[in-house]
Structures are given as structure tokens and as C-alpha cells.
């Protein structure tokens, strides 16, 4: 199957998946909370306005809430697909609120992904080639702790340590007052200064998992007979290692890009709330607490779209890296 | 000739073999023992704690952990005791500074009558494992309302430790059933179920959990919230289990002995329960063990955000909610101790899971 045909199939499938997801999200967020009109009526009555049954019905008609839920969903979905996400409760267009934060979310996810692999692959190779050495035990230990620590806790602990030993406050992505300034070298450095703590926190769990995968598969490969044969024929160890076993062991690791990206987007949600980062997570949290449903639905939808894009990118990278995958997966 | 030991090995059942392999895993074995102990403590925490988890001790706000002494100021051996506490206000920071009053000595008494409590919310008792009489013993300090952190951590373990188990059984039920149907029957059913799992796993997990947990009404009673949270946590976890079960079944149903059973006229149900289930039950147990820590971490995260278990009920997540404020942690670091309980529990489960995975692998040498 040609690559472009495979790609088109993947994209069509992704769109179908997103349609189902959008329906689920719409139901989860909007269905259980009564409707917006009830809240508006309550708020107005609290201010002393008198609202008749007709007023309520008129409001319902205005927001389209007099129609069955499926019709409501259809209206919302078509509007969303056109990029019209409505207004938040504070009257700010939802797409403006989201646009402000989407860049930071994507930036954080992509850097986290790169850092995850940049750390996990070399450490995995090191641990597998020096099995049961001190270094191997050290990284195994770090890996277990990394997997066991919820990342918001890690964020709290790091915040605490930095506060205690350096007197620094490390929340946010910029120092106070820097964000409004135009881009300059100083601003970029300030960003870097704030970025590395959240990155460490976000990547820890994924890195720990990836190290274990890399180590286990590479150990399997190193035990194969072709390694012995190649050594017997006089191939240098380092040359052999990077030419065959490492490349094969990278397969499941590359394969994991597809699910690591959604997990990074998911995992950074709570970290971002704790560290007060300008990403989508904290916005979703406050929107849900304030029952700002339009905003919450849109954010969940955008996060899912980012996750699905991540999965597709993962599939594409994998199929470029290993053509066998394309042949197998292309059929379904 | 084969020796008696060899004979025992050859006639050992699958379970016995797994148990033998598991016993070799020292770390996993010890972890399993510690976990049993933790669950035992969680089920009987009322007895082991010196105070009720909700008791607010007047005048003992944010006290650091109480040191347990054995010798008095003059160096005489007394046995375990605590000093009474005095405090004064530091006028620069407006924080209380506690000092030990070496004049007042309170012995720690074991199996003593202490603050009355209702065991399992039913039986009125006042027997406690230890108590300091008139003195106060806060092994891990007290919080901003003067509640004993040690008692609260133990009390919270009942919810935090069981929510993982209940949630896992729920997702186990869903995952094993749907994954089993998918893998055994194949065809259209398989395609539909697998697409559902794919779609669910494409939604970012924590944002979805937050959205679902935000629906749970604030005025629900504790038990109902508890079950709502377990259901929320299971919504995403069952998909992984279903996929794993399906893959395993696909591999197993191609085996010759299944074909033989079919030819012999065994019904589908009989094949599933008699021939397939014993083959992948160990595999299921491994997967369940590995899934529990994720549930515990999920509950902690939700409660930490104020969306999970809500006060006055205590879970490790709600305890950590009090540690959200950095200046609080800097002044009273013992408020972070519930985090250690979470990390330790998850670590133990991971070790046991690793050991079980190795033990359940039939191709692994003894």
C-alpha cells in the first residue's frame, strides 16, 4: 500500500474518532448539569429581576435549548467545526481564550517528548549493556521512584525545595512583568529558566517507563544469536550494538510515541494547575468549577484533537521508520 | 531415576509452579507481605491510632512531630514517654514556637484506654494501641486545625487503599468480559469493541477524569461519592485490560487443544471456563496488580484538586490538599508525609506486579 493512501486512511479514521469523541464530551459536560438557562434565571432572580415563564422559554429558544439533545449536539458540533466556539460566561470568545494557551500547551508537550526520548534511549542502552552494574541499579531505582510519584507531588516537592534552598518562586512560565515585554534574548532566557522545572516533572513518569522498555527489549536482542555471530566474525562491539540490536530495540520505543503524546497532554494538566502554567489544563479546571460549559467542552475537544494528532504523528513516524508496520496496519 | 525433589517439580500444578517462582523474588515477596500488613492496618486503623482523625486538639496547631523519649533530663531511664508542650508566639513571624516542658512527663501506655471511638462506625470502644494519657503524642505532627497527622494518614488509608481494589475489580469485570467476547468471537463484535477502546484511550485521561468528577454533586454522602469516583477511574482503565485479554485469547484460541475441545463437542461456555480461563487467569492477576497503582494515583490526584473524596472523609489526596500552599509546606514540612504513604504503596504494588509477571511466565526457568 502506498504511503499517501495509508495516510489518507489514517486521517479519515481520525476524523471519525473525533466525531465520536465530540459526542461523548458534549454529553459528559453538558447533560448532567441542568441547562444554562436555569443558571441565568437563577442569577437574574438573585439580582431581583422578575422572570416569567415566557421569558424563560424565549431564553431557551435563543440558546437553542428547547430542542432535543441530539439537535443541540448537532448545532454545537457544526459550529465548532467551523471554528465558532461561542463565548465563555465572562463574554470573552472561547477561541480567543484557547488560542492564548494552545501554543504553550503544544510547546510544553513537544519539548517534553523530545526530552523523554533524549533521556530514556541513552539511559536504556547504558542499563542494558551494563546489566546489574551500579549504574543499572541506580537507574532502575530512579525509574521505580519516578513511576510511583504522582507528578503533581513531584511538582510540590520541587517547589518546596526551591523555595527552601534558593528562595525562588518557580510558578508560571515567566518572571512577573516579563510576559508582556516583546520577545528578546532576556525574555527567552527567562522562559528557559522557568521551563525546565515543569519539563522535569512532566517527563519523569514517561521517561521511567520508556527506560524500562528500552532496557528490556535491548536485553532480549543482545541475547540473540546473530549478536554472537557478528562478534565471532570480528565486528566491533560498539559498531554492532548501534547497527543492529539498538535499531531493533528502538521499535517499541518509537511505537510508544503514539500513546506518550496523549499522556503528556493529560499528565501536564495537574502539574500545570499546581505550577500555574498558562496551558489548557488550568483553564479547563477553572471552567469546570465555574460551570462554564461552552469553554470546558471546547477545551476538552481541543485537548482530544491534540492527542489524536499526536497518535497520527506517532503512526507516521513509525511507518517511516519501519515499513512493515505500514503493510500490517494499512489493512484495518 | 529422578529424585523426589524433581518428581515434585514435574507433578506440581501450575499454581504451585507460579508460587515457587514468586517465592524466589525476594523483593516482591517482602512487598506483598508489607502490603498485607498495610491493608490489615487500614481495616483496623481505629485501634492503632492514638486519636480520632477528626479530633481537633485545642492549642496544638501545627505542632512538629513529638519526639519519643526514653531518658529524662537527668538521664534516668523511664521507658517511652513524651514531654508536655509549651508554646509562645514568635512576634516577628506570628508563628507558634513549641518547646518541651521537661517537668511534665507523660508515659506512653500500650493497650490503654484512650479517646473513645466507634469501630467500623458501629462498636463503641476506647481501647487503643498506644496513648500518652494527659500528654499529646503526634508521631507525624499536627495540622493547621490541630489534628494528628499520623492518625489521619492511617484513617485515610482505608479509602485510599480500597478505592484501587474496588476500581480495579470494576474495570477487571468490564475489561475481562468485553475483551473476552472480543477475542473469542472475533468478527464484527471484535471490531466494534476494539474501536470503542481505541476511541476512549484517545481522550486525554486526566482532563476527562476532571470533567467527570466535577459532575459529582458536592452534597452526596461519602459512600456514594466513593463509588462515583471508582466508576470514574474505571472508565479509562478497563480499555487496557480488555485489549490485553483479547490479545491473549486470540493467541490461545489457535492452540490445538482448543480445536480438540471443539471437535469433541464442548460448548462455548465450557471452552471459555474450563479450558481458556485457567490459561489466562494468572495473566489477569498480573494485569490487575499492575493496574491498582494507577487507580490509587488517580484518586489522589482528583482528591488533591478537591474533586474526589471530600472532607470530612479523609483520603491521602484530601490530606495533601492541605499541602498545596508552598509557604505552608516550607513551615510545616510534615504535612507532606501523606505523599510518602502514596509513594510507598505504589512502589510496593509495582514490586509485587513485577514479581508476579515473572512468576506467571511459564517459559521462565525455575
mmCIF file of C-alpha atoms in Angstrom, chain B residues 95-349:
data_model
loop_
_atom_site.group_PDB
_atom_site.id
_atom_site.type_symbol
_atom_site.label_atom_id
_atom_site.label_comp_id
_atom_site.label_asym_id
_atom_site.label_seq_id
_atom_site.Cartn_x
_atom_site.Cartn_y
_atom_site.Cartn_z
ATOM 1 C CA UNK B 95 4.126 31.579 64.293
ATOM 2 C CA UNK B 96 3.839 29.415 67.369
ATOM 3 C CA UNK B 97 7.114 28.049 68.684
ATOM 4 C CA UNK B 98 6.721 24.885 70.722
ATOM 5 C CA UNK B 99 9.139 23.908 73.484
ATOM 6 C CA UNK B 100 9.212 20.766 75.601
ATOM 7 C CA UNK B 101 8.350 21.140 79.263
ATOM 8 C CA UNK B 102 10.868 18.773 80.875
ATOM 9 C CA UNK B 103 8.952 18.920 84.159
ATOM 10 C CA UNK B 104 5.826 17.195 82.857
ATOM 11 C CA UNK B 105 6.443 13.603 81.836
ATOM 12 C CA UNK B 106 3.720 11.539 80.217
ATOM 13 C CA UNK B 107 4.407 7.839 79.835
ATOM 14 C CA UNK B 108 3.226 6.135 76.706
ATOM 15 C CA UNK B 109 0.891 3.345 77.678
ATOM 16 C CA UNK B 110 0.175 0.449 75.382
ATOM 17 C CA UNK B 111 -3.226 -1.223 75.056
ATOM 18 C CA UNK B 112 -4.604 1.635 77.095
ATOM 19 C CA UNK B 113 -7.968 3.287 77.343
ATOM 20 C CA UNK B 114 -7.877 6.440 75.254
ATOM 21 C CA UNK B 115 -10.210 8.613 73.303
ATOM 22 C CA UNK B 116 -13.453 6.663 72.629
ATOM 23 C CA UNK B 117 -14.251 5.753 69.035
ATOM 24 C CA UNK B 118 -16.729 3.717 67.023
ATOM 25 C CA UNK B 119 -15.021 0.728 65.447
ATOM 26 C CA UNK B 120 -16.219 0.418 61.823
ATOM 27 C CA UNK B 121 -18.741 3.100 62.746
ATOM 28 C CA UNK B 122 -20.573 0.541 64.882
ATOM 29 C CA UNK B 123 -18.985 -0.682 68.089
ATOM 30 C CA UNK B 124 -18.283 1.781 70.900
ATOM 31 C CA UNK B 125 -14.729 1.131 72.116
ATOM 32 C CA UNK B 126 -11.939 3.037 73.809
ATOM 33 C CA UNK B 127 -9.079 0.528 73.729
ATOM 34 C CA UNK B 128 -6.161 1.932 71.756
ATOM 35 C CA UNK B 129 -2.774 0.519 70.865
ATOM 36 C CA UNK B 130 -0.990 3.437 72.485
ATOM 37 C CA UNK B 131 -1.872 6.603 74.293
ATOM 38 C CA UNK B 132 0.002 9.265 76.242
ATOM 39 C CA UNK B 133 -2.623 9.974 78.863
ATOM 40 C CA UNK B 134 -2.635 13.684 79.639
ATOM 41 C CA UNK B 135 0.220 14.348 77.191
ATOM 42 C CA UNK B 136 -0.145 14.625 73.446
ATOM 43 C CA UNK B 137 1.685 12.309 71.095
ATOM 44 C CA UNK B 138 1.720 13.453 67.451
ATOM 45 C CA UNK B 139 4.063 10.996 65.739
ATOM 46 C CA UNK B 140 3.959 12.982 62.483
ATOM 47 C CA UNK B 141 2.972 16.365 63.873
ATOM 48 C CA UNK B 142 -0.410 18.037 63.710
ATOM 49 C CA UNK B 143 -2.094 20.089 61.002
ATOM 50 C CA UNK B 144 -3.484 23.618 60.822
ATOM 51 C CA UNK B 145 -6.572 22.601 62.818
ATOM 52 C CA UNK B 146 -4.632 20.669 65.452
ATOM 53 C CA UNK B 147 -5.491 17.226 64.092
ATOM 54 C CA UNK B 148 -2.984 14.381 64.428
ATOM 55 C CA UNK B 149 -1.368 13.745 61.033
ATOM 56 C CA UNK B 150 -0.392 10.152 61.889
ATOM 57 C CA UNK B 151 -3.974 9.247 62.818
ATOM 58 C CA UNK B 152 -5.235 10.954 59.686
ATOM 59 C CA UNK B 153 -2.821 9.108 57.384
ATOM 60 C CA UNK B 154 -3.819 5.742 58.840
ATOM 61 C CA UNK B 155 -7.510 6.628 58.693
ATOM 62 C CA UNK B 156 -7.139 7.830 55.112
ATOM 63 C CA UNK B 157 -5.520 4.568 54.082
ATOM 64 C CA UNK B 158 -8.895 2.844 54.382
ATOM 65 C CA UNK B 159 -10.320 4.851 51.487
ATOM 66 C CA UNK B 160 -7.103 5.256 49.506
ATOM 67 C CA UNK B 161 -6.119 1.581 49.633
ATOM 68 C CA UNK B 162 -9.558 0.149 48.932
ATOM 69 C CA UNK B 163 -10.549 2.548 46.156
ATOM 70 C CA UNK B 164 -7.821 0.994 43.993
ATOM 71 C CA UNK B 165 -9.099 -2.533 44.699
ATOM 72 C CA UNK B 166 -12.774 -1.756 44.105
ATOM 73 C CA UNK B 167 -11.977 0.243 40.983
ATOM 74 C CA UNK B 168 -9.760 -2.488 39.612
ATOM 75 C CA UNK B 169 -12.433 -5.122 40.143
ATOM 76 C CA UNK B 170 -14.878 -2.960 38.270
ATOM 77 C CA UNK B 171 -12.554 -2.412 35.338
ATOM 78 C CA UNK B 172 -11.492 -6.049 35.576
ATOM 79 C CA UNK B 173 -15.101 -7.102 35.187
ATOM 80 C CA UNK B 174 -15.634 -4.813 32.204
ATOM 81 C CA UNK B 175 -12.257 -5.483 30.625
ATOM 82 C CA UNK B 176 -12.238 -9.253 31.035
ATOM 83 C CA UNK B 177 -15.809 -9.628 29.811
ATOM 84 C CA UNK B 178 -15.603 -7.321 26.812
ATOM 85 C CA UNK B 179 -12.027 -8.310 25.967
ATOM 86 C CA UNK B 180 -13.009 -11.954 26.306
ATOM 87 C CA UNK B 181 -16.016 -11.604 23.998
ATOM 88 C CA UNK B 182 -13.902 -9.648 21.550
ATOM 89 C CA UNK B 183 -11.080 -12.168 21.454
ATOM 90 C CA UNK B 184 -13.180 -15.316 21.490
ATOM 91 C CA UNK B 185 -15.856 -14.476 18.965
ATOM 92 C CA UNK B 186 -13.884 -12.133 16.722
ATOM 93 C CA UNK B 187 -15.595 -10.682 13.653
ATOM 94 C CA UNK B 188 -17.877 -7.665 13.884
ATOM 95 C CA UNK B 189 -18.183 -7.776 17.708
ATOM 96 C CA UNK B 190 -14.417 -7.689 17.914
ATOM 97 C CA UNK B 191 -14.152 -4.710 15.593
ATOM 98 C CA UNK B 192 -16.803 -2.712 17.472
ATOM 99 C CA UNK B 193 -15.359 -3.353 20.917
ATOM 100 C CA UNK B 194 -11.820 -2.648 19.801
ATOM 101 C CA UNK B 195 -12.879 0.627 18.188
ATOM 102 C CA UNK B 196 -14.576 1.661 21.440
ATOM 103 C CA UNK B 197 -11.401 1.023 23.413
ATOM 104 C CA UNK B 198 -9.356 2.938 20.830
ATOM 105 C CA UNK B 199 -11.674 5.920 20.939
ATOM 106 C CA UNK B 200 -11.740 6.006 24.739
ATOM 107 C CA UNK B 201 -7.982 5.801 25.000
ATOM 108 C CA UNK B 202 -7.621 8.710 22.567
ATOM 109 C CA UNK B 203 -9.263 11.091 25.050
ATOM 110 C CA UNK B 204 -6.681 12.573 27.435
ATOM 111 C CA UNK B 205 -7.300 10.720 30.671
ATOM 112 C CA UNK B 206 -6.885 13.302 33.416
ATOM 113 C CA UNK B 207 -8.907 16.080 31.734
ATOM 114 C CA UNK B 208 -11.722 13.551 31.214
ATOM 115 C CA UNK B 209 -11.493 12.419 34.839
ATOM 116 C CA UNK B 210 -11.634 16.022 35.996
ATOM 117 C CA UNK B 211 -14.683 16.638 33.802
ATOM 118 C CA UNK B 212 -16.449 13.537 35.128
ATOM 119 C CA UNK B 213 -15.524 14.186 38.762
ATOM 120 C CA UNK B 214 -16.781 17.756 38.501
ATOM 121 C CA UNK B 215 -20.257 16.352 37.852
ATOM 122 C CA UNK B 216 -20.415 14.545 41.218
ATOM 123 C CA UNK B 217 -22.675 16.712 43.421
ATOM 124 C CA UNK B 218 -20.977 18.215 46.458
ATOM 125 C CA UNK B 219 -23.776 17.191 48.819
ATOM 126 C CA UNK B 220 -23.567 13.470 48.103
ATOM 127 C CA UNK B 221 -22.806 11.230 51.102
ATOM 128 C CA UNK B 222 -19.289 9.820 51.389
ATOM 129 C CA UNK B 223 -20.079 6.278 50.264
ATOM 130 C CA UNK B 224 -21.872 7.450 47.143
ATOM 131 C CA UNK B 225 -19.016 9.812 46.223
ATOM 132 C CA UNK B 226 -16.622 6.931 46.848
ATOM 133 C CA UNK B 227 -18.385 4.678 44.352
ATOM 134 C CA UNK B 228 -18.790 7.509 41.863
ATOM 135 C CA UNK B 229 -15.030 8.078 41.948
ATOM 136 C CA UNK B 230 -14.284 4.361 41.476
ATOM 137 C CA UNK B 231 -16.592 4.280 38.468
ATOM 138 C CA UNK B 232 -14.915 7.380 37.028
ATOM 139 C CA UNK B 233 -11.470 5.839 37.493
ATOM 140 C CA UNK B 234 -12.610 2.607 35.843
ATOM 141 C CA UNK B 235 -13.968 4.321 32.733
ATOM 142 C CA UNK B 236 -10.487 4.599 31.283
ATOM 143 C CA UNK B 237 -8.652 1.709 32.910
ATOM 144 C CA UNK B 238 -10.763 -1.139 31.563
ATOM 145 C CA UNK B 239 -9.716 -0.467 27.961
ATOM 146 C CA UNK B 240 -6.117 -1.516 28.556
ATOM 147 C CA UNK B 241 -7.241 -4.695 30.292
ATOM 148 C CA UNK B 242 -9.720 -5.521 27.525
ATOM 149 C CA UNK B 243 -7.020 -5.202 24.861
ATOM 150 C CA UNK B 244 -4.616 -7.359 26.840
ATOM 151 C CA UNK B 245 -7.215 -10.086 27.420
ATOM 152 C CA UNK B 246 -8.208 -10.057 23.765
ATOM 153 C CA UNK B 247 -4.621 -10.403 22.554
ATOM 154 C CA UNK B 248 -4.040 -13.302 24.912
ATOM 155 C CA UNK B 249 -7.255 -15.058 23.861
ATOM 156 C CA UNK B 250 -6.500 -14.621 20.162
ATOM 157 C CA UNK B 251 -3.199 -16.337 20.766
ATOM 158 C CA UNK B 252 -4.744 -19.118 22.844
ATOM 159 C CA UNK B 253 -7.737 -19.992 20.700
ATOM 160 C CA UNK B 254 -5.427 -21.044 17.888
ATOM 161 C CA UNK B 255 -3.948 -23.742 20.107
ATOM 162 C CA UNK B 256 -4.551 -27.380 19.215
ATOM 163 C CA UNK B 257 -6.214 -28.307 22.497
ATOM 164 C CA UNK B 258 -8.984 -25.775 21.905
ATOM 165 C CA UNK B 259 -9.582 -27.253 18.475
ATOM 166 C CA UNK B 260 -9.684 -30.693 20.111
ATOM 167 C CA UNK B 261 -12.275 -29.496 22.635
ATOM 168 C CA UNK B 262 -14.383 -28.055 19.839
ATOM 169 C CA UNK B 263 -14.283 -31.264 17.847
ATOM 170 C CA UNK B 264 -15.211 -33.172 20.991
ATOM 171 C CA UNK B 265 -18.368 -31.064 21.073
ATOM 172 C CA UNK B 266 -17.676 -28.800 24.065
ATOM 173 C CA UNK B 267 -19.906 -25.719 24.254
ATOM 174 C CA UNK B 268 -18.502 -22.185 24.003
ATOM 175 C CA UNK B 269 -19.079 -21.546 27.700
ATOM 176 C CA UNK B 270 -17.374 -24.787 28.646
ATOM 177 C CA UNK B 271 -14.368 -23.977 26.493
ATOM 178 C CA UNK B 272 -14.111 -20.486 27.952
ATOM 179 C CA UNK B 273 -14.414 -21.520 31.583
ATOM 180 C CA UNK B 274 -12.769 -24.941 31.544
ATOM 181 C CA UNK B 275 -10.023 -24.539 29.008
ATOM 182 C CA UNK B 276 -9.295 -20.876 28.378
ATOM 183 C CA UNK B 277 -9.822 -19.234 31.767
ATOM 184 C CA UNK B 278 -7.271 -21.360 33.686
ATOM 185 C CA UNK B 279 -4.768 -20.484 30.990
ATOM 186 C CA UNK B 280 -5.031 -16.753 31.371
ATOM 187 C CA UNK B 281 -6.103 -16.279 34.975
ATOM 188 C CA UNK B 282 -2.514 -15.766 36.139
ATOM 189 C CA UNK B 283 -2.063 -13.283 33.319
ATOM 190 C CA UNK B 284 -5.177 -11.432 34.516
ATOM 191 C CA UNK B 285 -3.931 -11.285 38.089
ATOM 192 C CA UNK B 286 -0.662 -9.760 36.919
ATOM 193 C CA UNK B 287 -2.509 -7.139 34.905
ATOM 194 C CA UNK B 288 -4.787 -6.312 37.821
ATOM 195 C CA UNK B 289 -1.846 -5.843 40.171
ATOM 196 C CA UNK B 290 -0.226 -3.509 37.687
ATOM 197 C CA UNK B 291 -3.448 -1.503 37.281
ATOM 198 C CA UNK B 292 -4.033 -0.821 41.002
ATOM 199 C CA UNK B 293 -1.315 1.835 41.481
ATOM 200 C CA UNK B 294 -2.741 3.869 38.600
ATOM 201 C CA UNK B 295 -6.101 3.909 40.382
ATOM 202 C CA UNK B 296 -4.536 4.981 43.675
ATOM 203 C CA UNK B 297 -2.643 7.769 41.924
ATOM 204 C CA UNK B 298 -5.828 8.810 40.113
ATOM 205 C CA UNK B 299 -7.811 9.073 43.335
ATOM 206 C CA UNK B 300 -5.006 11.038 44.974
ATOM 207 C CA UNK B 301 -4.873 13.478 42.060
ATOM 208 C CA UNK B 302 -8.647 14.019 41.970
ATOM 209 C CA UNK B 303 -8.958 14.448 45.736
ATOM 210 C CA UNK B 304 -5.948 16.768 45.709
ATOM 211 C CA UNK B 305 -7.832 19.010 43.277
ATOM 212 C CA UNK B 306 -10.870 18.884 45.547
ATOM 213 C CA UNK B 307 -12.851 16.841 43.029
ATOM 214 C CA UNK B 308 -12.545 13.398 44.585
ATOM 215 C CA UNK B 309 -13.186 12.331 48.151
ATOM 216 C CA UNK B 310 -14.333 15.370 50.112
ATOM 217 C CA UNK B 311 -13.791 16.350 53.751
ATOM 218 C CA UNK B 312 -14.692 15.339 56.420
ATOM 219 C CA UNK B 313 -13.907 11.962 54.789
ATOM 220 C CA UNK B 314 -10.152 11.522 54.533
ATOM 221 C CA UNK B 315 -8.044 10.027 51.782
ATOM 222 C CA UNK B 316 -4.365 10.640 51.072
ATOM 223 C CA UNK B 317 -5.399 13.061 48.362
ATOM 224 C CA UNK B 318 -7.561 15.172 50.669
ATOM 225 C CA UNK B 319 -4.731 15.271 53.218
ATOM 226 C CA UNK B 320 -2.390 16.585 50.527
ATOM 227 C CA UNK B 321 -4.888 19.279 49.647
ATOM 228 C CA UNK B 322 -3.711 20.980 52.848
ATOM 229 C CA UNK B 323 -0.171 20.912 51.474
ATOM 230 C CA UNK B 324 -0.985 22.873 48.324
ATOM 231 C CA UNK B 325 0.342 26.082 49.755
ATOM 232 C CA UNK B 326 4.122 26.264 49.385
ATOM 233 C CA UNK B 327 4.729 28.565 52.337
ATOM 234 C CA UNK B 328 2.740 26.081 54.429
ATOM 235 C CA UNK B 329 4.984 23.203 53.390
ATOM 236 C CA UNK B 330 8.105 25.294 53.998
ATOM 237 C CA UNK B 331 6.994 25.974 57.573
ATOM 238 C CA UNK B 332 5.393 22.613 58.332
ATOM 239 C CA UNK B 333 7.113 20.009 56.119
ATOM 240 C CA UNK B 334 5.415 17.129 57.967
ATOM 241 C CA UNK B 335 2.220 17.994 56.087
ATOM 242 C CA UNK B 336 3.865 16.290 53.089
ATOM 243 C CA UNK B 337 4.094 12.909 54.876
ATOM 244 C CA UNK B 338 0.881 11.563 53.256
ATOM 245 C CA UNK B 339 2.862 11.779 49.998
ATOM 246 C CA UNK B 340 5.296 9.213 51.382
ATOM 247 C CA UNK B 341 2.384 6.866 52.081
ATOM 248 C CA UNK B 342 1.235 7.194 48.463
ATOM 249 C CA UNK B 343 4.716 6.683 47.006
ATOM 250 C CA UNK B 344 5.447 3.712 49.268
ATOM 251 C CA UNK B 345 2.170 1.971 48.421
ATOM 252 C CA UNK B 346 2.583 2.447 44.686
ATOM 253 C CA UNK B 347 6.191 1.230 44.877
ATOM 254 C CA UNK B 348 5.115 -1.902 46.770
ATOM 255 C CA UNK B 349 2.414 -2.657 44.198
#
